[in-house]
Short mmCIF file of C-alpha atoms in Angstrom, two decimals:
data_model
loop_
_atom_site.label_atom_id
_atom_site.label_comp_id
_atom_site.label_asym_id
_atom_site.label_seq_id
_atom_site.Cartn_x
_atom_site.Cartn_y
_atom_site.Cartn_z
CA MET A 1 147.28 121.24 129.26
CA HIS A 2 145.29 123.84 127.33
CA HIS A 3 148.13 126.29 127.34
CA GLU A 4 150.52 123.55 125.92
CA LYS A 5 148.17 122.95 122.94
CA THR A 6 147.80 126.62 122.24
CA THR A 7 151.60 127.03 122.16
CA GLU A 8 151.96 124.08 119.79
CA VAL A 9 149.27 125.46 117.65
CA LEU A 10 150.90 128.77 117.52
CA TYR A 11 154.23 127.31 116.71
CA LYS A 12 152.97 125.22 113.73
CA GLU A 13 150.93 128.25 112.38
CA LEU A 14 154.12 130.43 112.68
CA PHE A 15 156.16 127.86 110.84
CA GLU A 16 153.77 127.42 108.09
CA ARG A 17 153.13 131.10 107.52
CA GLU A 18 156.94 132.11 107.87
CA TYR A 19 159.19 129.21 106.84
CA ALA A 20 159.54 129.77 103.20
CA ASN A 21 159.76 133.62 103.64
CA ALA A 22 162.70 132.98 106.16
CA CYS A 23 164.35 130.62 103.93
CA ARG A 24 164.29 133.10 101.00
CA PHE A 25 165.54 135.89 103.61
CA ALA A 26 168.31 133.54 104.58
CA LEU A 27 169.16 132.79 101.06
CA SER A 28 170.03 136.50 100.77
CA PHE A 29 173.14 135.61 103.06
CA LEU A 30 173.99 132.11 102.48
CA THR A 31 175.32 130.02 99.81
CA ASP A 32 172.63 127.62 98.99
CA THR A 33 169.18 126.38 99.85
CA HIS A 34 170.08 123.57 102.10
CA MET A 35 172.13 125.90 104.17
CA ALA A 36 169.34 128.52 104.33
CA GLU A 37 166.76 125.79 105.31
CA ASP A 38 169.15 124.30 108.00
CA ALA A 39 169.66 127.58 109.48
CA VAL A 40 165.96 128.48 109.53
CA GLN A 41 165.08 125.12 111.02
CA ASP A 42 167.56 125.69 113.69
CA VAL A 43 166.20 129.01 114.50
CA PHE A 44 162.86 127.39 114.89
CA ILE A 45 164.06 124.81 117.03
CA LYS A 46 165.77 127.07 119.22
CA LEU A 47 162.60 129.25 119.39
CA TRP A 48 160.80 126.28 120.68
CA GLU A 49 163.46 125.27 123.22
CA GLN A 50 164.37 128.71 124.45
CA LYS A 51 161.78 131.17 123.95
CA PRO A 52 158.30 129.38 123.55
CA GLU A 53 156.75 132.33 125.50
CA MET A 54 157.40 134.53 122.56
CA LEU A 55 155.06 132.64 120.26
CA SER A 56 151.98 134.50 121.72
CA SER A 57 153.74 137.95 121.44
CA PRO A 58 152.98 140.21 118.68
CA GLY A 59 156.63 140.88 118.17
CA ILE A 60 157.25 137.16 117.18
CA LYS A 61 157.75 138.01 113.43
CA TYR A 62 160.44 140.45 114.24
CA TYR A 63 162.09 138.35 116.52
CA LEU A 64 162.13 135.49 113.87
CA ILE A 65 163.71 137.85 111.29
CA THR A 66 166.23 139.10 113.46
CA SER A 67 167.19 135.57 114.62
CA VAL A 68 167.42 134.12 111.14
CA ARG A 69 169.65 137.29 110.35
CA ASN A 70 171.78 136.73 113.52
CA LYS A 71 172.02 132.85 112.61
CA CYS A 72 173.05 133.63 109.06
CA ILE A 73 175.82 136.11 110.25
CA SER A 74 177.13 133.67 112.77
CA ILE A 75 177.19 130.94 110.08
CA LEU A 76 179.17 133.32 107.65
CA ARG A 77 181.64 134.23 110.53
CA GLU A 78 182.09 130.41 111.20
CA GLN A 79 182.78 129.97 107.46
CA LYS A 80 185.18 132.90 107.37
CA SER A 81 187.19 131.42 110.38
CA LYS A 82 187.25 128.05 108.50
CA GLY A 83 188.70 129.98 105.45
CA VAL A 84 185.50 129.75 103.38
CA PHE A 85 185.02 133.62 102.61
CA TYR A 86 182.59 135.34 100.61
CA PRO A 87 183.36 138.99 100.98
CA GLU A 88 180.02 139.99 99.59
CA ASN A 89 178.19 138.28 102.41
CA ALA A 90 179.36 140.53 105.04
CA PRO A 91 176.37 142.55 105.82
CA GLU A 92 178.35 145.55 106.78
CA SER A 93 179.94 145.65 103.22
CA HIS A 94 178.36 148.27 100.92
CA GLU A 95 180.23 147.78 97.94
CA GLU A 96 179.55 144.19 96.77
CA HIS A 97 177.00 143.53 94.11
CA LEU A 98 177.07 139.65 94.04
CA THR A 99 175.37 137.44 96.29
CA PRO A 100 176.99 134.20 97.61
CA LEU A 101 174.50 132.20 95.41
CA HIS A 102 176.78 133.21 92.59
CA HIS A 103 179.54 130.99 94.09
CA LYS A 104 177.59 127.94 93.60
CA GLU A 105 178.26 126.21 90.27
CA ASN A 106 174.97 124.41 89.50
CA LEU A 107 172.59 127.09 90.08
CA SER A 108 169.03 126.13 89.13
CA GLN A 109 167.33 128.60 86.99
CA GLN A 110 165.28 129.72 89.84
CA GLU A 111 168.21 130.22 92.16
CA ARG A 112 170.18 132.02 89.47
CA LYS A 113 167.17 134.65 88.83
CA ILE A 114 166.89 135.29 92.55
CA ALA A 115 170.71 135.70 92.78
CA ASP A 116 170.71 137.88 89.82
CA ALA A 117 167.83 140.05 90.99
CA LEU A 118 169.13 140.37 94.49
CA GLY A 119 172.81 140.54 93.58
CA GLN A 120 172.19 143.98 92.10
CA LEU A 121 171.49 145.33 95.52
CA PRO A 122 174.17 146.29 98.03
CA PRO A 123 173.67 144.19 101.16
CA VAL A 124 171.90 146.38 103.53
CA CYS A 125 169.63 147.59 100.76
CA ARG A 126 168.97 144.11 99.97
CA GLU A 127 167.96 143.38 103.65
CA VAL A 128 165.80 146.40 103.92
CA PHE A 129 164.13 145.39 100.64
CA LEU A 130 163.54 141.78 101.79
CA MET A 131 162.23 142.86 105.13
CA VAL A 132 159.62 145.15 103.40
CA LYS A 133 158.70 143.24 100.46
CA LEU A 134 159.13 139.55 101.78
CA HIS A 135 158.15 139.84 105.17
CA GLY A 136 155.73 142.76 104.82
CA LEU A 137 157.33 145.08 107.32
CA SER A 138 156.21 148.50 107.44
CA TYR A 139 158.95 151.23 107.02
CA LYS A 140 158.83 151.92 110.39
CA GLN A 141 159.03 148.54 111.66
CA ALA A 142 162.04 147.72 109.37
CA ALA A 143 163.52 151.01 110.65
CA GLU A 144 163.10 149.57 114.25
CA GLN A 145 164.57 146.23 113.48
CA LEU A 146 167.71 147.66 111.93
CA GLU A 147 167.96 150.62 114.37
CA VAL A 148 167.92 153.10 111.54
CA SER A 149 165.70 156.14 110.79
CA VAL A 150 162.53 155.75 108.58
CA LYS A 151 164.29 158.26 106.15
CA THR A 152 167.03 155.64 105.74
CA ILE A 153 164.67 152.99 104.76
CA GLU A 154 163.20 155.29 102.24
CA ASN A 155 166.67 155.88 100.72
CA HIS A 156 167.43 152.12 100.55
CA MET A 157 163.91 151.46 99.02
CA GLY A 158 164.33 154.25 96.49
CA LYS A 159 167.73 152.92 95.56
CA ALA A 160 166.38 149.36 95.30
CA LEU A 161 163.91 150.86 92.78
CA ARG A 162 166.56 152.37 90.74
CA ILE A 163 168.84 149.27 90.71
CA PHE A 164 166.06 146.94 89.68
CA ARG A 165 165.28 149.36 87.00
CA ASP A 166 168.69 149.08 85.49
CA TYR A 167 168.66 145.34 86.04
CA THR A 168 165.46 144.47 84.23
CA GLN A 169 166.70 146.62 81.43
CA LYS A 170 169.97 144.53 81.24
CA VAL A 171 168.22 141.24 81.91
CA ALA A 172 167.26 140.78 78.27
CA VAL A 173 170.69 140.95 77.10
CA VAL A 174 171.94 138.76 79.94
CA THR A 175 169.46 136.09 79.18
CA TYR A 176 170.24 136.07 75.47
CA LEU A 177 174.15 135.89 76.44
CA ILE A 178 173.39 132.97 78.78
CA SER A 179 171.49 130.94 75.93
CA PHE A 180 174.36 131.74 73.62
CA PHE A 181 177.07 130.42 75.92
CA LYS A 182 175.57 127.41 77.44
CA PRO A 183 176.39 124.84 74.83
CA VAL A 184 180.05 125.90 75.04
CA PHE A 185 180.21 125.15 79.02
CA MET B 1 169.67 169.25 90.69
CA MET B 2 167.87 166.82 88.28
CA ASN B 3 169.58 164.02 89.89
CA GLU B 4 168.53 164.83 93.34
CA MET B 5 164.96 165.21 91.74
CA ASN B 6 165.23 161.76 90.41
CA VAL B 7 166.42 160.14 93.79
CA GLN B 8 163.39 161.83 95.38
CA ILE B 9 160.99 160.67 92.92
CA ASP B 10 162.55 157.08 93.19
CA GLU B 11 161.87 157.13 96.83
CA LEU B 12 158.34 158.31 96.42
CA ILE B 13 157.49 155.67 93.88
CA ALA B 14 159.02 153.03 96.09
CA LYS B 15 156.98 154.43 98.91
CA LYS B 16 153.72 154.18 96.69
CA LEU B 17 154.58 150.78 95.59
CA CYS B 18 154.99 149.72 99.41
CA GLY B 19 151.63 151.50 100.51
CA GLU B 20 154.04 153.76 102.60
CA ASN B 21 152.80 156.97 100.87
CA THR B 22 151.30 160.00 102.59
CA PRO B 23 149.04 162.55 101.12
CA GLU B 24 152.10 164.85 100.87
CA ASP B 25 153.90 162.47 98.95
CA ASP B 26 150.87 161.88 96.70
CA ALA B 27 150.88 165.43 96.02
CA VAL B 28 154.47 165.63 95.00
CA LEU B 29 154.35 162.44 92.95
CA GLN B 30 151.17 163.84 91.17
CA GLU B 31 152.90 167.03 90.31
CA TRP B 32 155.76 165.05 88.83
CA LEU B 33 153.35 162.74 86.97
CA ASP B 34 151.64 165.89 85.41
CA ALA B 35 154.95 167.54 84.68
CA ALA B 36 155.67 165.52 81.53
CA PRO B 37 153.40 163.18 79.49
CA ASP B 38 156.24 160.26 79.78
CA ASN B 39 156.27 160.32 83.54
CA GLN B 40 153.09 158.02 83.85
CA GLN B 41 154.72 155.43 81.49
CA ILE B 42 157.89 155.73 83.69
CA TYR B 43 155.80 155.08 86.81
CA ASN B 44 154.04 152.22 85.25
CA ALA B 45 157.31 150.58 83.98
CA HIS B 46 158.67 150.74 87.58
CA ALA B 47 155.56 149.31 89.09
CA LYS B 48 155.90 146.55 86.59
CA GLN B 49 159.53 145.78 87.30
CA TRP B 50 158.99 146.10 90.97
CA MET B 51 156.47 143.41 90.80
CA GLU B 52 158.46 141.10 88.62
CA VAL B 53 161.59 141.18 91.12
CA GLU B 54 159.18 140.55 93.94
CA ALA B 55 157.59 137.70 91.98
CA LEU B 56 161.34 136.24 91.33
CA ILE B 57 162.09 136.48 95.01
CA LYS B 58 158.98 134.91 96.23
CA GLY B 59 159.14 132.27 93.48
CA VAL B 60 161.97 130.50 95.11
CA GLU B 61 159.94 127.32 96.61
CA PHE B 62 160.64 125.63 99.93
CA ASP B 63 158.83 122.51 100.90
CA THR B 64 157.36 123.94 104.18
CA ALA B 65 155.62 120.58 104.92
CA ALA B 66 158.63 118.38 104.65
CA ALA B 67 160.51 120.80 106.85
CA TRP B 68 157.82 120.98 109.32
CA GLU B 69 158.21 117.12 109.79
CA LYS B 70 161.80 117.40 110.62
CA VAL B 71 161.28 120.44 113.05
CA ALA B 72 158.36 119.02 114.66
CA ALA B 73 160.18 115.66 115.46
CA LYS B 74 162.54 117.70 117.36
CA THR B 75 160.04 119.97 118.91
CA VAL B 76 156.30 119.65 119.26
CA ALA B 77 156.53 116.09 118.68
CA ALA B 78 159.56 115.38 120.94
CA LYS B 79 157.76 116.92 123.68
CA THR B 80 154.41 115.27 123.60
CA VAL B 81 155.70 111.77 123.14
CA ALA B 82 158.61 112.13 125.52
CA ALA B 83 157.99 108.41 126.57
CA LYS B 84 158.51 107.18 122.98
CA PRO B 85 160.22 110.05 120.93
CA ALA B 86 160.10 109.67 117.26
CA PRO B 87 163.49 108.91 115.88
CA VAL B 88 164.90 111.64 113.56
CA ARG B 89 165.40 109.86 110.26
CA ARG B 90 167.76 110.94 107.62
CA THR B 91 168.20 109.61 104.25
CA ILE B 92 171.62 109.01 102.78
CA SER B 93 172.60 111.92 100.98
CA LEU B 94 173.42 111.77 97.32
CA LYS B 95 176.97 112.77 97.81
CA SER B 96 177.46 109.90 100.19
CA VAL B 97 175.91 107.55 97.85
CA SER B 98 178.30 108.57 95.19
CA TRP B 99 181.03 108.30 97.59
CA ALA B 100 180.16 104.72 98.40
CA ALA B 101 179.93 104.00 94.68
CA ALA B 102 183.21 105.38 94.12
CA ALA B 103 184.66 103.33 97.08
CA ILE B 104 183.13 99.99 95.76
CA LEU B 105 184.67 100.68 92.21
CA VAL B 106 188.16 101.14 94.08
CA VAL B 107 187.70 98.19 96.19
CA GLY B 108 186.86 96.24 93.19
CA VAL B 109 189.92 97.23 91.45
CA VAL B 110 192.35 96.24 94.24
CA LEU B 111 190.62 92.98 94.90
CA TYR B 112 193.30 90.23 94.72
CA ARG B 113 193.61 86.63 95.25
CA VAL B 114 196.22 84.67 97.01
CA ALA B 115 196.04 80.82 97.41
CA ILE B 116 195.59 79.55 100.83
CA PRO B 117 196.11 75.94 101.46
CA GLY B 118 192.91 74.00 101.00
CA TYR B 119 191.16 76.83 99.25
CA SER B 120 191.17 78.04 95.67
CA GLU B 121 190.08 81.44 96.14
CA GLU B 122 190.85 84.23 98.59
CA VAL B 123 189.47 87.71 98.74
CA PHE B 124 190.72 90.67 100.82
CA ALA B 125 188.88 93.69 101.40
CA GLU B 126 191.82 95.98 101.56
CA ASN B 127 190.37 99.47 100.96
CA GLY B 128 186.71 99.28 102.18
CA ASN B 129 184.01 96.77 102.69
CA LEU B 130 183.62 94.24 100.03
CA GLU B 131 180.65 92.04 98.71
CA VAL B 132 181.22 88.52 97.78
CA VAL B 133 178.92 85.99 96.39
CA LEU B 134 179.89 82.54 96.90
CA PRO B 135 179.12 79.57 94.32
CA ASP B 136 176.08 78.42 96.51
CA ASP B 137 174.70 81.92 96.41
CA THR B 138 175.76 82.81 99.89
CA HIS B 139 176.36 86.69 100.25
CA VAL B 140 179.10 87.66 102.24
CA THR B 141 180.01 91.30 103.08
CA LEU B 142 183.67 91.76 104.08
CA HIS B 143 184.45 94.50 106.63
CA LYS B 144 187.52 96.48 105.59
CA GLY B 145 190.60 94.49 106.57
CA ALA B 146 188.78 91.09 106.30
CA LYS B 147 189.82 88.03 104.44
CA LEU B 148 187.57 85.19 103.12
CA ALA B 149 188.85 82.05 101.35
CA TYR B 150 186.62 79.46 99.76
CA ASN B 151 186.75 77.14 96.91
CA LYS B 152 185.48 77.88 93.22
CA THR B 153 183.01 74.89 93.65
CA PHE B 154 181.75 73.56 96.93
CA THR B 155 182.10 69.76 96.87
CA GLY B 156 181.74 67.20 99.63
CA LYS B 157 179.41 67.30 102.55
CA GLU B 158 180.15 70.52 103.94
CA ARG B 159 180.40 74.08 102.45
CA LYS B 160 183.75 75.23 104.00
CA VAL B 161 185.08 78.86 104.11
CA SER B 162 187.84 80.39 106.13
CA LEU B 163 187.37 84.03 107.55
CA GLU B 164 189.89 86.51 109.24
CA GLY B 165 188.42 89.62 110.60
CA GLU B 166 184.76 90.87 110.45
CA ALA B 167 182.21 89.76 108.02
CA PHE B 168 178.27 89.56 107.55
CA PHE B 169 177.04 86.43 106.19
CA LYS B 170 173.79 85.63 104.46
CA VAL B 171 173.96 81.90 104.02
CA HIS B 172 171.91 80.08 101.30
CA ARG B 173 169.75 77.45 102.81
CA ASP B 174 171.01 74.09 102.03
CA GLU B 175 170.22 71.35 104.85
CA GLN B 176 172.10 68.73 103.02
CA HIS B 177 175.23 70.69 103.07
CA PRO B 178 176.03 72.63 106.27
CA PHE B 179 177.75 75.97 105.82
CA VAL B 180 180.97 75.66 108.00
CA ILE B 181 183.26 78.74 108.63
CA ASP B 182 186.73 78.39 110.07
CA ALA B 183 186.99 81.52 111.92
CA GLN B 184 190.44 81.48 113.59
CA ALA B 185 189.68 81.16 117.14
CA ALA B 186 186.19 79.78 116.53
CA ARG B 187 184.13 77.67 114.28
CA VAL B 188 180.71 78.38 113.09
CA GLN B 189 178.18 75.79 111.61
CA VAL B 190 174.82 77.09 109.99
CA LEU B 191 172.43 75.58 107.54
CA GLY B 192 170.88 78.95 106.33
CA THR B 193 170.81 82.13 108.22
CA ALA B 194 172.29 85.79 108.49
CA PHE B 195 174.68 86.83 111.03
CA ASP B 196 177.74 88.99 111.69
CA LEU B 197 181.10 87.29 112.63
CA LYS B 198 183.98 89.01 113.90
CA CYS B 199 187.24 86.81 114.68
CA SER B 200 190.87 87.10 115.40
CA LYS B 201 193.55 84.58 116.58
CA ASP B 202 192.31 84.31 120.23
CA ALA B 203 188.79 85.94 120.14
CA ALA B 204 185.65 85.71 118.02
CA SER B 205 182.06 87.00 118.45
CA VAL B 206 178.82 86.37 116.56
CA ALA B 207 175.61 88.16 116.39
CA VAL B 208 172.61 86.51 114.77
CA VAL B 209 170.16 88.38 112.79
CA GLU B 210 167.95 85.49 111.54
CA GLY B 211 168.04 81.66 111.80
CA LYS B 212 170.23 79.39 113.90
CA VAL B 213 173.95 79.53 114.43
CA LYS B 214 176.29 76.99 116.09
CA PHE B 215 179.19 78.81 117.31
CA SER B 216 182.10 76.68 118.93
CA ALA B 217 185.49 77.24 120.10
CA GLY B 218 188.02 76.31 117.21
CA ASP B 219 189.74 73.31 118.62
CA ASP B 220 187.39 72.40 121.46
CA LYS B 221 184.40 70.58 120.17
CA ASN B 222 182.76 70.47 123.41
CA THR B 223 182.50 74.23 123.91
CA PHE B 224 179.76 75.50 121.86
CA VAL B 225 176.55 77.42 122.06
CA VAL B 226 173.58 77.45 119.56
CA LEU B 227 172.25 80.87 119.18
CA THR B 228 168.95 82.14 117.55
CA LYS B 229 167.79 85.48 116.12
CA GLY B 230 168.72 88.48 118.43
CA GLN B 231 171.28 86.47 120.47
CA GLN B 232 175.18 87.03 120.39
CA ALA B 233 178.12 85.26 121.85
CA GLN B 234 181.82 85.96 122.62
CA LEU B 235 184.65 83.80 122.67
CA ASN B 236 187.67 84.96 124.51
CA ASN B 237 190.80 82.85 125.40
CA ASP B 238 188.33 79.84 125.06
CA LYS B 239 185.66 81.26 127.33
CA MET B 240 182.24 81.38 125.92
CA VAL B 241 179.55 83.95 126.85
CA SER B 242 176.27 84.46 125.16
CA SER B 243 173.63 87.19 125.65
CA ALA B 244 170.92 89.11 124.01
CA ILE B 245 172.17 91.59 121.31
CA GLU B 246 172.07 94.94 123.20
CA ASP B 247 174.01 97.18 120.65
CA GLU B 248 171.69 97.92 117.82
CA ASN B 249 174.77 99.37 115.84
CA PHE B 250 176.67 96.10 115.59
CA LEU B 251 176.16 96.25 111.86
CA TYR B 252 177.11 99.95 111.39
CA TRP B 253 180.06 99.07 109.44
CA LYS B 254 177.75 97.36 106.68
CA THR B 255 174.84 99.64 106.77
CA GLY B 256 176.03 103.12 107.60
CA ILE B 257 173.06 103.30 110.04
CA ILE B 258 173.48 104.29 113.72
CA SER B 259 170.46 104.34 115.98
CA TYR B 260 170.08 104.92 119.53
CA HIS B 261 166.82 104.03 121.45
CA GLU B 262 166.73 105.61 124.85
CA ARG B 263 170.32 105.12 125.35
CA GLU B 264 172.42 107.28 127.98
CA LEU B 265 174.11 110.32 126.40
CA GLN B 266 177.43 109.37 127.67
CA ALA B 267 177.22 105.70 126.29
CA VAL B 268 176.33 107.31 122.84
CA PHE B 269 179.30 109.26 122.94
CA ALA B 270 181.44 106.40 124.01
CA GLN B 271 180.20 104.40 121.06
CA LEU B 272 180.54 107.16 118.53
CA SER B 273 184.04 107.46 119.79
CA GLU B 274 184.67 103.98 119.05
CA ILE B 275 182.83 103.88 115.54
CA PHE B 276 184.69 106.96 114.39
CA GLU B 277 188.23 106.29 116.02
CA LYS B 278 188.07 109.75 117.62
CA ASP B 279 188.31 110.82 121.17
CA ILE B 280 185.02 112.20 122.33
CA VAL B 281 185.46 113.80 126.04
CA LEU B 282 182.62 115.10 128.09
CA ASN B 283 183.39 118.12 130.06
CA GLY B 284 183.67 117.85 133.71
CA THR B 285 181.00 120.55 134.33
CA MET B 286 178.29 118.46 132.75
CA PRO B 287 175.70 117.73 135.47
CA ALA B 288 174.98 113.92 135.79
CA ASP B 289 171.27 114.24 134.92
CA GLN B 290 172.49 115.68 131.66
CA SER B 291 175.15 113.02 130.80
CA LYS B 292 172.76 110.26 131.75
CA GLN B 293 169.80 111.62 129.86
CA LEU B 294 168.36 109.06 127.28
CA ILE B 295 168.71 109.86 123.72
CA THR B 296 166.51 108.49 120.90
CA VAL B 297 168.06 109.15 117.54
CA SER B 298 169.10 107.74 114.34
CA PHE B 299 171.51 108.64 111.49
CA ASN B 300 172.31 107.38 108.05
CA GLY B 301 175.36 107.84 106.59
CA GLN B 302 176.17 111.06 108.26
CA GLY B 303 179.70 112.09 109.40
CA LEU B 304 180.67 112.43 113.07
CA GLU B 305 180.50 116.29 113.07
CA SER B 306 177.04 116.38 111.80
CA ILE B 307 175.96 113.72 114.19
CA LEU B 308 177.43 115.54 117.10
CA SER B 309 175.58 118.51 116.00
CA GLU B 310 172.24 116.94 116.02
CA ILE B 311 172.78 115.19 119.41
CA CYS B 312 173.95 118.25 120.82
CA LEU B 313 170.67 120.13 119.79
CA VAL B 314 168.85 117.57 121.31
CA ALA B 315 170.87 117.09 124.45
CA ARG B 316 171.41 120.92 124.97
CA CYS B 317 175.25 120.71 125.01
CA ARG B 318 177.63 121.84 122.53
CA TRP B 319 180.87 120.29 120.91
CA GLU B 320 184.05 121.97 119.71
CA LYS B 321 187.18 120.37 118.06
CA GLY B 322 190.01 120.50 120.65
CA PRO B 323 193.72 119.59 120.45
CA GLY B 324 194.91 116.37 118.83
CA ASP B 325 191.68 115.76 116.81
CA GLN B 326 189.57 115.30 120.00
CA TYR B 327 185.97 116.53 120.33
CA ASN B 328 185.09 118.11 123.60
CA ILE B 329 181.37 118.17 124.67
CA SER B 330 180.30 120.72 127.29
CA PRO B 331 176.82 121.84 128.52
CA GLN B 332 175.23 124.49 126.48
#
């Protein structure tokens, strides 16, 4: 009985601590906030049903991140098999510079901002960046999660820095253009 | 050479901004900072940009509390109150609301009238459910395919209407003028009440939501039953059976709400199959304790696949679309 209660408390604490970040992470793969939220909620429900013992493990956060990542990838595969295909979602692609968010028509300003900022990053770089900055993983932890070397993480983070530099320099112009075109569309 | 240097500096700046810097890194970075007077400014600009992007990403808000309620209902709460699980409530989505609005518009346009002997007005819900308000302020919702005939003004002792198909009646109370429905195989007489009535040439059924309903066989005045709230009756080839309403979803066609309270999984699938007119087949490998587990859940305006997904999550099974538009359910 006591154990039960502890598990519930741990579960709720984990949810309150990680839910929003997990959704933001999922949003870097998926097309909209509802999909991201559904994916993350599914992950949490499965965690409760199938791996409640993980809740007291120090690795729970990594487990969660990996689960969200896998869930998103499986959703993308499903979409792909149904003919809904966003080439740039594929995490293995290194070339694309748009996030799926850009395919949505009625982006809120907030969604557009995150889409634009993250959209500058190649997928793997984006994932590394989010693991470190959003989830607060150390380089070493991120390297372990992605099964790459710490040096690779350093490369990605340096690249992210460089791309953001270019992005923020462009953003003033883009904002101007958007405000200019808005009345037309 | 210069480029390579820049790449290394970018990585060092990123490391420092993430708190990953080692003393060796600091030394190299410091060397770079001292090398040119502009470099400190470059570093500062990087640090600022980095923080801005981080703020943008963290700025997308999610309603954790609302999400927790949903998840808790399926996890923590579902477990602790196993005897009385909290139903999962879903609000109707904006999309389905606008869809419904569109449907009403369409139906409104195709509404047409044909005179039936004895009645001046007839409405036919050809393309979808249809709301009709009668001259006495009685509200009738016709199920798709149903026909209702009535007179523009009610005269005489009785308020007479005629129905073919299924409709929900909310009859305006007027004790001086009984409301009488000629319902093909059956005849229904009420004073003021709400009920669902379904009829064809040789069968009819009624389920009472409030008030009293007198339900009789069409031409046999001696075969009748008086039903009250929560009761239902079926008439089949002149045989009448009454009972308590067991199916809480008899008004699904009108409300779009489906709810189950401790209903066996297989019974749930059987009814969904009926409602959505799709075959839902339970795989033979499903153990009896799984197919007979009790499900408590409710849905509002959701499609079949979304409903199946939600039930499967609770019941630990999975669904897939099989050949011929059929849905196969198997253990997880």
